[in-house]
mmCIF file of C-alpha atoms in Angstrom:
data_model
loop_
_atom_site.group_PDB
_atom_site.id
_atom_site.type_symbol
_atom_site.label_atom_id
_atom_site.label_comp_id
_atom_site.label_asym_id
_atom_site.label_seq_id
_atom_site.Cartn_x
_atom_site.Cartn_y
_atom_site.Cartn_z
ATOM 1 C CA UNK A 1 -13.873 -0.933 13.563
ATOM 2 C CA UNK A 2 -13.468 1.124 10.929
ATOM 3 C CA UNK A 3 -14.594 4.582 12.981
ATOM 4 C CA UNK A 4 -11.513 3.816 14.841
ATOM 5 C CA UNK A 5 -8.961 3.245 12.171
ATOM 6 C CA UNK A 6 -10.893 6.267 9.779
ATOM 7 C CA UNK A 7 -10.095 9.259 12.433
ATOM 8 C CA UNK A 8 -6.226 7.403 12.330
ATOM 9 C CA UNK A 9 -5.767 8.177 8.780
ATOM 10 C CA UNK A 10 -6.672 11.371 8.679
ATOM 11 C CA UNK A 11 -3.433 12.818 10.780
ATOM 12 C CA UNK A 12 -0.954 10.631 10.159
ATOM 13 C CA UNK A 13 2.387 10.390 11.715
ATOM 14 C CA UNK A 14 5.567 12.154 9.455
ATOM 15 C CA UNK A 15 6.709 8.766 8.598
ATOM 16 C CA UNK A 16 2.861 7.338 7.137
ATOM 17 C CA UNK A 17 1.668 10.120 4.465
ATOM 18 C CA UNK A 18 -2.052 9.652 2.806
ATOM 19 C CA UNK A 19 -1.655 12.474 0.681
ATOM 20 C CA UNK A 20 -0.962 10.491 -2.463
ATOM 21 C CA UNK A 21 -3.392 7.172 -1.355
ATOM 22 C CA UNK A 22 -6.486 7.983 -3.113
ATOM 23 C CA UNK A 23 -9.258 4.649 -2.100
ATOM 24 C CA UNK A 24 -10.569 3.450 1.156
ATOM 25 C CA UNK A 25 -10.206 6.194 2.744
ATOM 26 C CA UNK A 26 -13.171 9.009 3.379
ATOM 27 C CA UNK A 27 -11.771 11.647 0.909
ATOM 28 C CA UNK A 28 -10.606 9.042 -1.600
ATOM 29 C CA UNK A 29 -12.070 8.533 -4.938
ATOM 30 C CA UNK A 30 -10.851 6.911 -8.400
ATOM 31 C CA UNK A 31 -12.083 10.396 -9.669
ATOM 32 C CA UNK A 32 -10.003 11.878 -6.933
ATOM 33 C CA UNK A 33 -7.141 9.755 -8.248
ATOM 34 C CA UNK A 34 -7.342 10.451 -12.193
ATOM 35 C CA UNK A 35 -7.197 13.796 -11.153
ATOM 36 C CA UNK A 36 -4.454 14.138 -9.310
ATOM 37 C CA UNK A 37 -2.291 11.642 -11.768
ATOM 38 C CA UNK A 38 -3.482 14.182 -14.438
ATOM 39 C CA UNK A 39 -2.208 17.247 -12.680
ATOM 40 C CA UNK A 40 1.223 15.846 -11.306
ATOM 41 C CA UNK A 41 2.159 14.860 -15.476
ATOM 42 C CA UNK A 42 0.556 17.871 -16.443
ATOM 43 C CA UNK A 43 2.275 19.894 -14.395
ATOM 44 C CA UNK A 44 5.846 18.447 -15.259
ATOM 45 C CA UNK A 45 5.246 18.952 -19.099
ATOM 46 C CA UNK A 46 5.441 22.607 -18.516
ATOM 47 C CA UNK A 47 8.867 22.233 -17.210
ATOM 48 C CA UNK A 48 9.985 18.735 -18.849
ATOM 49 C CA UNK A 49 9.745 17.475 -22.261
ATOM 50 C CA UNK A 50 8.370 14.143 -21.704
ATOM 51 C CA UNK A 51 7.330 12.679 -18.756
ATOM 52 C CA UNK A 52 7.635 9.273 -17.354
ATOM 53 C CA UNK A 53 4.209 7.288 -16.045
ATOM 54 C CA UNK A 54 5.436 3.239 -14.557
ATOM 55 C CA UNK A 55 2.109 1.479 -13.867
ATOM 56 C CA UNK A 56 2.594 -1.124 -11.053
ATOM 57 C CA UNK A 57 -0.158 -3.410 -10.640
ATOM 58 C CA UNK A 58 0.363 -5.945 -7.994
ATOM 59 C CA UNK A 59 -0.714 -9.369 -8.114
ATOM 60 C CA UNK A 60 -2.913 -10.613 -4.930
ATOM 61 C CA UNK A 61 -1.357 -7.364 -3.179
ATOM 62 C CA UNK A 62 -3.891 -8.184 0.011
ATOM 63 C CA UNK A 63 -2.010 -11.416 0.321
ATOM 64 C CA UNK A 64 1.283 -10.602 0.767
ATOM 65 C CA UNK A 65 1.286 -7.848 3.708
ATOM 66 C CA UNK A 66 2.721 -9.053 6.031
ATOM 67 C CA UNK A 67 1.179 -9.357 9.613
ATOM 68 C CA UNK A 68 4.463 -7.882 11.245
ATOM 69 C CA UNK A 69 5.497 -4.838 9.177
ATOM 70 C CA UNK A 70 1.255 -3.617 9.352
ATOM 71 C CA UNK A 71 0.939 -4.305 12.763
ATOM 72 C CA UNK A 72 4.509 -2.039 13.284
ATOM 73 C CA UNK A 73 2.546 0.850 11.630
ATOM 74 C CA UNK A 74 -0.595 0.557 12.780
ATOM 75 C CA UNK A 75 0.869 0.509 16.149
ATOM 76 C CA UNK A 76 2.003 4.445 14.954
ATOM 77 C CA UNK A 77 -1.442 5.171 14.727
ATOM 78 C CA UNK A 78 -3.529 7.364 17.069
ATOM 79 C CA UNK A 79 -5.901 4.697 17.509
ATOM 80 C CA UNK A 80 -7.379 3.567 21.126
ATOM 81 C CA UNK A 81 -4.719 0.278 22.500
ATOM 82 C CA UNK A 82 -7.817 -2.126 23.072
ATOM 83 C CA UNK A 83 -8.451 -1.870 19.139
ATOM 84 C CA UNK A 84 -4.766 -2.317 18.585
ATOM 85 C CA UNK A 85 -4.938 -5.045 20.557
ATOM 86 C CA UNK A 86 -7.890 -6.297 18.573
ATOM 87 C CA UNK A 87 -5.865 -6.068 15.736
ATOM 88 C CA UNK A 88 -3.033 -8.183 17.058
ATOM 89 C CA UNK A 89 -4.956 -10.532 18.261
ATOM 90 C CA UNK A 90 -6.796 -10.359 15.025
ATOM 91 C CA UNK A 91 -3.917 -11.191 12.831
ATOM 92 C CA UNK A 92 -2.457 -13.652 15.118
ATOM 93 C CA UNK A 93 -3.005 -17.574 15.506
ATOM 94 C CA UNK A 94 -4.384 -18.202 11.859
ATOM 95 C CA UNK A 95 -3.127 -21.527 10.045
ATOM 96 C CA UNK A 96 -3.511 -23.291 6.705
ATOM 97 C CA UNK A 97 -3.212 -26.817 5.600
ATOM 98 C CA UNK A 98 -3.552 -28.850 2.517
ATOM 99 C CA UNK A 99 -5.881 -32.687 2.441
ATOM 100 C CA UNK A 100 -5.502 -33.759 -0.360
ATOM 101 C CA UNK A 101 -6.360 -37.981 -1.130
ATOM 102 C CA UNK A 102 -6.709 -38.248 2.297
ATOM 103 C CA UNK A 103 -3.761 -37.120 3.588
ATOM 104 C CA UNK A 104 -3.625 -33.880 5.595
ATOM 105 C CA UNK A 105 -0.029 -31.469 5.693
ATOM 106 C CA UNK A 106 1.050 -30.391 8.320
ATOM 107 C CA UNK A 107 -0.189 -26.631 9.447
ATOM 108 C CA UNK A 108 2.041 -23.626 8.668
ATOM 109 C CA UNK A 109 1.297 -20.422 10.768
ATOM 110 C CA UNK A 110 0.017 -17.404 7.970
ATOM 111 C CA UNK A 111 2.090 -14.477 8.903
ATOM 112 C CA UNK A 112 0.969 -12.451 5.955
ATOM 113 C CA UNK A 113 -2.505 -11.750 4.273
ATOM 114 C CA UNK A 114 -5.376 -9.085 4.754
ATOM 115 C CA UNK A 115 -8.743 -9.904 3.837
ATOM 116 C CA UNK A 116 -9.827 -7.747 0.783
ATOM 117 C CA UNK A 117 -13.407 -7.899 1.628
ATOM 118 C CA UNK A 118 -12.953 -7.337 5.719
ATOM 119 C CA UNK A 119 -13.651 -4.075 6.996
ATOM 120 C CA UNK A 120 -10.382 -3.959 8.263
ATOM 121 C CA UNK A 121 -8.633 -5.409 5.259
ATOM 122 C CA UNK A 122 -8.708 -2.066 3.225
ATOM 123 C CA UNK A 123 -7.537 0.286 5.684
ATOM 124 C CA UNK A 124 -4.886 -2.108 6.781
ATOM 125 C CA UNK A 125 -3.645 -1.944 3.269
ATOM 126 C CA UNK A 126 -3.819 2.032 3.292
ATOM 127 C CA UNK A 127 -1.708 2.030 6.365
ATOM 128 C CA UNK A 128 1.039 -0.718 4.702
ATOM 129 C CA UNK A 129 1.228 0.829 1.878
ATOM 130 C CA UNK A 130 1.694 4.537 3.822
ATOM 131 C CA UNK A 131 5.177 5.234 4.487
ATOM 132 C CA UNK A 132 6.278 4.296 0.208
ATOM 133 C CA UNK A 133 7.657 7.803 -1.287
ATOM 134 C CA UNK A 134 9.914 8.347 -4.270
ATOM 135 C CA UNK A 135 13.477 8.319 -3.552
ATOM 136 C CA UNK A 136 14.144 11.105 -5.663
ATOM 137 C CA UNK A 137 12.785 14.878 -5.551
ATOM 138 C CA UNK A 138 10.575 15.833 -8.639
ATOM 139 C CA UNK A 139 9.158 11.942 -8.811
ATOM 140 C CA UNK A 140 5.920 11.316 -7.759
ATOM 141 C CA UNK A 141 3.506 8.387 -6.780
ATOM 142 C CA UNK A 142 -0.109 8.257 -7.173
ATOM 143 C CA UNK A 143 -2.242 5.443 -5.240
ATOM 144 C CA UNK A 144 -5.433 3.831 -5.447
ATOM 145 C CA UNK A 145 -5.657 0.603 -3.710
ATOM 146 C CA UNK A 146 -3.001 -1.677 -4.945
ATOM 147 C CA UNK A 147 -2.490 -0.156 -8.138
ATOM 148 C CA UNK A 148 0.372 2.173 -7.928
ATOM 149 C CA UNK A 149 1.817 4.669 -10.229
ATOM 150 C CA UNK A 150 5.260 6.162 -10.343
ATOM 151 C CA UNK A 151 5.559 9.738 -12.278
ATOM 152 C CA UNK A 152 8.960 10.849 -13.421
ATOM 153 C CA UNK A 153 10.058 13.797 -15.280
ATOM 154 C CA UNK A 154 12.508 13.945 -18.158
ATOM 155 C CA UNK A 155 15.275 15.250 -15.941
ATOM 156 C CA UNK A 156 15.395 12.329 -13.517
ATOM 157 C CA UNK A 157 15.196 9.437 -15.945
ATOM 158 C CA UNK A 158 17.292 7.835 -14.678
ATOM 159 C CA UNK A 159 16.045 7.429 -11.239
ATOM 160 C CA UNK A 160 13.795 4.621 -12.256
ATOM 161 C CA UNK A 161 15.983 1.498 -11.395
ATOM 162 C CA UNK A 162 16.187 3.293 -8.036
ATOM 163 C CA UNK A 163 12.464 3.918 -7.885
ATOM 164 C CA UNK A 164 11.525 0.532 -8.060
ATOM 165 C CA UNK A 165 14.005 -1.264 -6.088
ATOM 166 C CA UNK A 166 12.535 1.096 -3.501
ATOM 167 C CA UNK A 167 8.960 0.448 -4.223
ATOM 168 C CA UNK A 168 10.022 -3.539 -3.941
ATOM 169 C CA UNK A 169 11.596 -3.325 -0.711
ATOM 170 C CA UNK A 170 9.518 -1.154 0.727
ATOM 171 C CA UNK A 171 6.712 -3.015 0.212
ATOM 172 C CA UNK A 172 7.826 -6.362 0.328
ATOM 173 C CA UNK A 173 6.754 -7.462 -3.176
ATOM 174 C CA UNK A 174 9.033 -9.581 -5.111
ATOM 175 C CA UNK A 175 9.012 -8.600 -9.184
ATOM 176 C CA UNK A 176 6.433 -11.808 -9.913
ATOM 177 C CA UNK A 177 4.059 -10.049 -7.739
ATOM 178 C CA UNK A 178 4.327 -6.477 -9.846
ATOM 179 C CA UNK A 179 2.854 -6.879 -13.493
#
């Protein structure tokens, strides 16, 4: 599966950028990652007296994309319709329930969740996680996996309210899930 979703990410659509996504993909690295993190504060400390690093670890990240919004974007991708299809059909028609004592609940339909593990699960969070970009020129983001971190120069302090009410509604976190 993952041949098919790999060639996706390489040429994304304008709307889903990679450049700043640096795991599960095949040019990503934590190395990779540090790097580039180093360079973007480095860069703005020639220009900026301090510099502004926000650290935003999610909580159980895999478990709260939701089926809809990925499939929407993956759906953008160049990849062939019988594995988007897969995919659908993939993420589609899973249920949960609770026995407990005896007693069984009722089942509730999962409409969210990626399997970490899956090889599906870590691309599918590459592509959800795609189309986040600062609001503001000069601020940057730097990704690996799920943790995510916002860079922002002196001169757009600011900004950061607006920064991460973005980041929250664009990727449908509430602030329990950030820590």
């Amino acid at each position: 599966m993952e041949r098919f979703l790999y060639p996706a990410l390489l040429v994304p659509p304008c709307s889903l950028t990679f450049s700043d996504q640096y795991a599960f993909r095949p040019t990503g690295s934590t190395t990779a990652a540090i790097i580039q993190l180093f360079h973007i504060i480095t860069e703005l400390l020639t220009y900026h007296p301090y510099v502004v690093v926000i650290s935003l670890d999610f909580s159980k990240a895999f478990d709260t994309v939701r089926h809809a919004s990925l499939l929407q974007k993956l759906a953008m991708r160049d990849i062939p319709d019988c594995v988007y299809n897969w995919l659908v059909v993939y993420f589609s028609g899973h249920y949960h329930c609770i026995a407990f004592h005896g007693q069984i609940s009722s089942l509730l339909n999962i409409s969210a969740s990626i399997i970490q593990g899956s090889g599906v699960g870590p691309v599918s969070y590459v592509v959800n996680a795609g189309d986040l970009t600062p609001v503001t020129p000069g601020n940057s983001f730097c990704k690996f996996a799920e943790d995510t971190y916002l860079v922002i120069p002196a001169s757009s302090i600011n900004s950061r309210s607006d920064e991460l009410d973005n980041f929250i509604e664009n990727t449908a976190y509430s602030l329990s899930n950030v820590v």
